XYZ file of C-alpha atoms in Angstrom:
452
model
C -17.785 -1.203 -6.785
C -19.272 -4.030 -8.865
C -18.625 -2.018 -12.031
C -15.040 -1.499 -10.906
C -14.642 -5.200 -10.181
C -16.140 -5.930 -13.598
C -13.635 -3.700 -15.346
C -10.764 -5.192 -13.383
C -12.044 -8.646 -14.276
C -12.005 -7.835 -17.980
C -8.546 -6.274 -17.718
C -7.253 -9.373 -15.953
C -8.876 -11.528 -18.651
C -7.243 -9.548 -21.449
C -3.847 -9.560 -19.754
C -4.164 -13.293 -19.182
C -5.086 -13.945 -22.807
C -2.339 -11.672 -24.130
C 0.194 -13.383 -21.903
C -0.919 -16.800 -23.133
C -0.750 -15.567 -26.739
C 2.729 -14.117 -26.245
C 3.965 -17.326 -24.619
C 2.439 -19.350 -27.444
C 4.036 -17.170 -30.134
C 7.450 -17.561 -28.515
C 6.872 -21.303 -28.226
C 5.633 -21.573 -31.848
C 8.614 -19.600 -33.108
C 11.012 -21.864 -31.206
C 9.275 -24.993 -32.545
C 9.325 -23.712 -36.125
C 12.966 -22.607 -36.001
C 14.037 -25.859 -34.356
C 12.233 -27.949 -36.979
C 13.597 -25.818 -39.819
C 17.135 -26.022 -38.466
C 16.822 -29.809 -38.185
C 15.551 -30.105 -41.750
C 18.371 -27.926 -43.078
C 20.951 -29.902 -41.120
C 19.654 -33.222 -42.492
C 19.548 -31.809 -46.028
C 23.148 -30.644 -45.761
C 24.260 -34.046 -44.517
C 22.636 -35.726 -47.548
C 24.150 -33.173 -49.922
C 27.616 -33.634 -48.432
C 27.330 -37.406 -48.764
C 26.179 -37.147 -52.383
C 28.910 -34.652 -53.212
C 31.514 -36.958 -51.697
C 30.275 -39.831 -53.821
C 30.361 -37.770 -57.026
C 33.814 -36.260 -56.404
C 35.219 -39.673 -55.489
C 33.807 -41.171 -58.696
C 35.224 -38.290 -60.755
C 38.642 -38.858 -59.274
C 38.523 -42.518 -60.324
C 36.955 -42.122 -63.792
C 37.306 -38.479 -64.878
C 36.439 -39.227 -68.503
C 33.293 -41.243 -67.807
C 30.928 -38.715 -66.297
C 27.929 -40.377 -67.902
C 28.732 -43.626 -66.132
C 28.716 -41.704 -62.814
C 25.119 -40.694 -63.512
C 24.175 -44.296 -64.185
C 25.957 -45.401 -60.994
C 24.220 -42.713 -58.924
C 20.873 -42.058 -60.622
C 19.482 -40.178 -57.597
C 22.210 -37.556 -57.833
C 21.493 -34.373 -59.744
C 24.927 -32.935 -60.467
C 26.973 -30.885 -62.856
C 30.683 -30.425 -63.534
C 32.004 -27.104 -64.863
C 35.398 -25.589 -65.673
C 35.855 -21.825 -65.937
C 32.084 -21.284 -66.096
C 31.828 -23.790 -68.962
C 29.619 -26.752 -68.214
C 31.458 -29.973 -68.898
C 28.604 -32.238 -67.906
C 25.111 -31.902 -66.388
C 23.096 -34.920 -65.362
C 19.594 -35.451 -66.645
C 18.215 -34.700 -63.193
C 20.071 -31.377 -63.042
C 18.849 -30.401 -66.456
C 15.286 -31.113 -65.303
C 15.636 -28.648 -62.437
C 16.189 -25.747 -64.823
C 18.633 -24.090 -62.443
C 21.283 -21.950 -64.117
C 24.982 -22.799 -63.750
C 26.835 -21.547 -61.792
C 24.300 -21.173 -59.021
C 25.977 -18.439 -57.009
C 25.636 -19.749 -53.499
C 26.824 -18.462 -50.106
C 30.309 -18.733 -48.657
C 29.445 -22.031 -47.004
C 28.668 -23.619 -50.356
C 24.908 -24.108 -49.785
C 21.814 -22.581 -51.333
C 18.082 -23.078 -51.797
C 16.588 -22.333 -55.188
C 13.156 -22.659 -56.798
C 12.981 -24.123 -60.278
C 10.836 -22.844 -63.118
C 8.235 -25.469 -62.229
C 8.027 -24.095 -58.706
C 9.771 -26.964 -56.946
C 12.393 -26.184 -54.343
C 15.919 -27.601 -54.352
C 18.779 -27.649 -51.876
C 22.143 -27.125 -53.612
C 25.744 -27.804 -52.596
C 28.738 -26.670 -54.653
C 32.476 -27.053 -54.175
C 35.748 -26.557 -56.067
C 38.075 -29.488 -56.738
C 41.235 -30.069 -58.816
C 41.328 -32.999 -61.141
C 44.516 -33.759 -63.067
C 45.748 -30.264 -62.285
C 42.629 -28.684 -63.696
C 40.258 -26.660 -61.420
C 36.662 -27.877 -61.588
C 33.423 -26.849 -59.916
C 31.006 -29.574 -58.930
C 27.408 -28.991 -57.843
C 24.775 -31.277 -56.309
C 21.003 -30.539 -56.183
C 18.451 -32.351 -54.061
C 14.709 -32.059 -54.373
C 13.662 -30.366 -51.131
C 10.024 -29.747 -52.022
C 8.690 -32.103 -49.351
C 10.694 -30.384 -46.620
C 9.513 -26.982 -47.850
C 5.899 -28.112 -47.812
C 6.290 -29.607 -44.340
C 7.687 -26.326 -43.030
C 4.874 -24.397 -44.691
C 2.215 -26.700 -43.205
C 3.826 -26.425 -39.772
C 3.836 -22.622 -39.974
C 0.182 -22.530 -41.047
C -0.831 -24.916 -38.231
C 1.081 -22.917 -35.633
C -0.279 -19.589 -36.891
C -3.914 -20.635 -37.171
C -3.796 -22.310 -33.754
C -3.465 -18.862 -32.151
C -7.133 -17.786 -32.649
C -8.295 -21.104 -31.228
C -6.016 -20.616 -28.257
C -7.450 -17.124 -27.697
C -10.993 -18.457 -27.930
C -10.166 -20.919 -25.164
C -8.101 -18.531 -23.020
C -10.656 -15.676 -23.010
C -13.496 -17.572 -21.275
C -10.971 -19.443 -19.163
C -9.307 -16.209 -18.112
C -12.675 -14.581 -17.428
C -13.700 -17.483 -15.212
C -10.341 -17.506 -13.435
C -10.446 -13.722 -12.882
C -13.948 -14.080 -11.465
C -12.759 -16.721 -9.026
C -9.825 -14.557 -7.979
C -11.944 -11.403 -7.547
C -14.904 -13.068 -5.838
C -13.564 -12.171 -2.346
C -13.338 -8.535 -3.474
C -16.926 -8.649 -4.722
C -18.058 -10.155 -1.416
C -16.223 -7.432 0.504
C -17.882 -4.764 -1.667
C -21.360 -6.157 -0.954
C -20.628 -6.368 2.763
C -19.125 -2.871 2.852
C -22.353 -1.466 1.362
C -24.225 -2.764 4.396
C -21.980 -0.781 6.763
C -23.418 2.700 7.233
C -22.993 5.521 9.715
C -26.053 4.221 11.559
C -24.573 0.733 11.938
C -20.786 0.592 12.098
C -20.677 -2.599 14.139
C -20.590 -4.964 11.136
C -17.253 -6.175 9.805
C -15.929 -7.832 6.683
C -15.412 -11.573 6.747
C -11.740 -12.521 7.026
C -10.814 -15.857 5.453
C -8.341 -18.402 6.710
C -6.006 -18.363 3.696
C -3.926 -15.439 4.892
C -3.669 -14.078 1.339
C -3.805 -10.497 0.067
C -7.610 -10.362 0.225
C -7.610 -11.499 3.857
C -5.036 -8.833 4.702
C -7.130 -6.245 2.833
C -10.215 -7.299 4.810
C -8.216 -6.913 8.036
C -7.136 -3.413 7.014
C -10.737 -2.456 6.202
C -11.931 -3.861 9.531
C -9.278 -1.864 11.379
C -10.424 1.230 9.498
C -14.048 0.519 10.419
C -12.965 0.081 14.056
C -11.374 3.516 14.007
C -14.393 5.027 12.267
C -16.773 3.454 14.758
C -14.676 4.727 17.639
C -14.539 8.200 16.071
C -18.316 8.247 15.535
C -18.915 7.126 19.110
C -16.609 9.790 20.478
C -18.193 12.404 18.203
C -21.709 11.473 19.310
C -20.664 11.422 22.944
C -18.814 14.698 22.530
C -21.798 16.321 20.813
C -24.189 15.090 23.493
C -21.919 16.167 26.329
C -21.264 19.565 24.787
C -24.967 20.127 24.218
C -25.684 19.143 27.816
C -22.953 21.399 29.164
C -24.092 24.401 27.117
C -27.754 23.852 27.876
C -27.311 24.386 31.627
C -25.686 27.856 31.578
C -28.066 29.003 28.849
C -31.038 27.889 30.947
C -29.593 29.667 33.972
C -29.063 32.896 32.014
C -32.593 32.742 30.629
C -34.058 32.045 34.062
C -32.162 34.937 35.660
C -33.258 37.316 32.920
C -36.897 36.268 33.159
C -36.933 36.563 36.980
C -35.338 39.997 36.821
C -37.964 41.190 34.355
C -40.848 39.776 36.376
C -39.776 41.346 39.639
C -39.756 44.985 40.672
C -37.455 47.246 38.769
C -34.839 47.386 41.473
C -31.200 48.182 40.651
C -29.959 45.639 43.195
C -32.032 42.861 41.596
C -30.804 43.830 38.139
C -27.226 43.960 39.397
C -27.498 40.469 40.896
C -29.075 39.119 37.698
C -26.410 40.660 35.496
C -23.677 39.374 37.797
C -25.088 35.854 37.632
C -25.359 36.086 33.851
C -21.735 37.184 33.637
C -20.656 34.208 35.744
C -22.534 31.805 33.520
C -21.152 33.556 30.437
C -17.647 33.199 31.826
C -18.293 29.492 32.404
C -19.526 29.101 28.816
C -16.463 30.970 27.562
C -14.115 28.598 29.376
C -16.088 25.650 28.060
C -15.948 26.874 24.461
C -12.228 27.645 24.746
C -11.642 24.092 25.945
C -13.709 22.708 23.080
C -11.783 24.802 20.554
C -8.490 23.634 22.021
C -9.479 19.993 21.710
C -10.820 20.572 18.185
C -7.541 22.142 17.058
C -5.670 19.332 18.784
C -7.597 16.621 16.957
C -7.150 18.376 13.604
C -3.378 18.637 14.316
C -3.309 22.322 13.403
C -1.469 23.547 16.483
C 2.018 24.895 15.714
C 4.548 23.158 17.941
C 8.052 24.314 18.821
C 10.175 21.696 20.578
C 13.100 23.037 22.610
C 15.352 21.751 25.365
C 14.103 23.190 28.670
C 14.817 22.713 32.342
C 11.815 20.897 33.749
C 12.143 22.341 37.250
C 12.190 25.891 35.934
C 9.027 25.391 33.850
C 7.248 23.776 36.813
C 8.241 26.641 39.129
C 6.854 29.200 36.663
C 3.503 27.393 36.644
C 3.406 27.257 40.434
C 4.159 30.980 40.707
C 1.354 31.794 38.257
C -1.218 29.827 40.248
C -0.029 30.716 43.727
C -2.623 33.494 44.031
C -5.446 30.938 43.538
C -4.040 28.794 46.328
C -3.696 31.792 48.646
C -7.390 32.614 48.188
C -8.174 29.245 49.807
C -5.362 29.518 52.360
C -3.600 26.547 50.710
C 0.102 25.829 50.675
C 1.465 25.517 47.121
C 5.135 24.586 46.749
C 7.531 23.304 44.060
C 10.459 20.979 44.822
C 13.129 20.158 42.240
C 14.763 16.984 43.467
C 16.844 16.548 40.297
C 17.951 18.962 37.581
C 16.343 17.455 34.462
C 16.462 18.719 30.889
C 13.774 17.569 28.457
C 12.753 18.400 24.882
C 9.138 19.541 24.664
C 6.763 22.173 23.386
C 6.768 24.560 26.306
C 3.366 26.143 25.634
C 1.388 22.878 25.530
C 3.253 21.382 28.489
C 2.627 24.484 30.618
C -1.071 24.299 29.708
C -1.185 20.674 30.848
C 0.593 21.380 34.128
C -1.592 24.449 34.776
C -4.704 22.309 34.358
C -3.411 19.650 36.780
C -2.370 22.170 39.448
C -5.567 24.210 39.034
C -7.576 21.005 39.378
C -5.727 20.192 42.614
C -6.370 23.706 43.961
C -10.027 23.530 43.016
C -10.803 20.206 44.705
C -8.489 20.450 47.723
C -10.123 21.820 50.822
C -9.228 25.211 52.248
C -5.954 25.094 54.168
C -4.754 22.029 52.243
C -1.333 21.361 50.815
C -0.319 20.964 47.184
C 3.218 20.065 46.129
C 4.674 19.987 42.630
C 7.682 17.666 42.632
C 10.268 17.189 39.860
C 12.350 14.026 40.086
C 14.067 11.361 38.002
C 12.924 7.770 37.649
C 15.195 5.158 35.984
C 12.213 3.221 34.598
C 10.015 6.111 33.383
C 12.387 9.024 32.762
C 11.624 12.531 34.028
C 8.650 12.819 36.409
C 6.533 15.783 37.451
C 4.146 14.968 40.309
C 1.235 17.091 41.516
C 0.619 15.873 45.079
C -2.396 17.089 47.113
C -4.092 16.082 50.370
C -7.613 16.586 49.074
C -10.534 14.133 49.260
C -8.918 11.668 46.867
C -10.375 9.816 43.893
C -12.114 6.461 44.077
C -10.662 3.594 42.030
C -13.625 3.441 39.623
C -13.106 7.092 38.653
C -9.310 7.236 38.242
C -9.182 6.366 34.553
C -12.406 8.045 33.493
C -11.515 11.440 34.937
C -9.401 12.060 31.814
C -12.487 11.722 29.606
C -14.226 14.834 28.305
C -16.985 16.227 30.522
C -16.580 13.424 33.043
C -17.244 14.581 36.612
C -17.133 12.601 39.821
C -19.679 14.888 41.463
C -21.831 16.801 38.960
C -23.273 19.298 41.407
C -19.965 20.004 43.134
C -18.124 20.393 39.840
C -20.647 22.884 38.475
C -20.595 24.881 41.658
C -16.800 25.100 41.382
C -17.094 26.298 37.803
C -15.341 23.352 36.139
C -16.032 22.472 32.503
C -14.928 18.851 32.667
C -12.306 19.400 29.939
C -9.181 20.330 31.923
C -7.847 16.824 32.501
C -8.717 15.743 28.946
C -6.698 18.663 27.596
C -3.859 17.839 29.999
C -3.634 14.226 28.810
C -3.695 15.314 25.163
C -0.978 17.969 25.709
C 1.314 15.584 27.589
C 0.842 12.892 24.945
C 1.763 15.478 22.327
C 5.118 15.845 24.096
C 5.717 12.114 24.124
C 4.736 11.604 27.754
C 2.012 9.972 29.819
C -0.097 11.019 32.769
C -1.810 8.913 35.394
C -3.273 9.319 38.854
C -2.401 7.442 42.030
C -4.370 7.380 45.280
C -2.343 8.051 48.411
C -2.632 5.603 51.327
C -4.016 8.218 53.723
C -5.834 10.851 51.659
C -5.337 12.808 48.484
C -4.051 12.033 45.012
C -0.856 12.200 43.002
C -1.094 13.153 39.337
C 2.140 11.925 37.739
C 3.556 13.118 34.416
C 6.265 10.938 32.841
C 8.443 12.428 30.094
C 11.412 10.995 28.210
C 14.544 12.676 29.524
C 17.453 13.804 27.338
């Protein structure tokens, strides 16, 4: 994790430095172009003024061009007619620039003389005494050229210095930004499967790192809960399997120690088969819950009539109730249609009704009731007049392997998984299940499903 943070830190540093460099280059280009444009604009203003002075003087004294040069000694100009130079000032001759210059459509140009100096040139066409003339003005622009060159060099060579400053600055800034991530990485290393109780520190800024720490803590909460349930499940399963295995071993050893009597062997084998059957039911329940948690069960949701499904379950289990002389009935108080996976819902209802049959005394009454509830939707109630369930056990009875009376539950052959499977199956169909104690005696297991 530290290596990853280190690489991210360097990437952030490089991106920061490149961004600064790009911003600087754009800024330097804008500064250079703005300065250059200003220099060109000022140069053109001076050239236009000088050209106006020369053309005005020519209009007044067309035959005294030499006197114009003496009146305006700073002006480097020439006058030509049909590509024939009529007059070129001493300053123009010193530039060494050929006539005509051949400038752009706007009448401006920049030329370098033989000596290497740079000049700004302005030319225009005039008519003097009916004769077309071409007048040109040149201004020494060497200082402006050198200023632009120095500015470009300064701007260009400032970039490495800027990078030298931005790299350590960006590295330090990236370190400050990623320090919460580094702290989370160190803390996360301390959280192991043996100690999942520790959590990452959540700051008070409410920024992205705090939200990331919250997400990690929620993940650790789920992992801790999963590990606890796995350990509890493993311990409970081991305990549940240990008992029938010990019984089978004990029966086999006693049968071998005693006289070789067919009746004794028959009793031992019968007891082993009962314990094997109990282990089979236990393992089937464990496999069902394992497939449920891995979400590998194929589900088919269809619209069904809830009363019809409930009646089918009651008819399947009626023989178990008759063995204990119990009354098992189904009442459909309202015709309700729901969308559910029929197989899983039937399994849940079978477990609830079988549980009621198992723990209700002989001659008791069990009623499966289907009715509508405006607040909770479609309800299926399994009502019995058995011994009831104490308040401290009502929520825990849906836990795996939880038994109110260990000895009584084992004698009845229960695995402690029926109600856990029922709650899972009903939740899979979008419903809930709870238990309510009746005022007199008995319990009501209530399934609530969303109605169509």
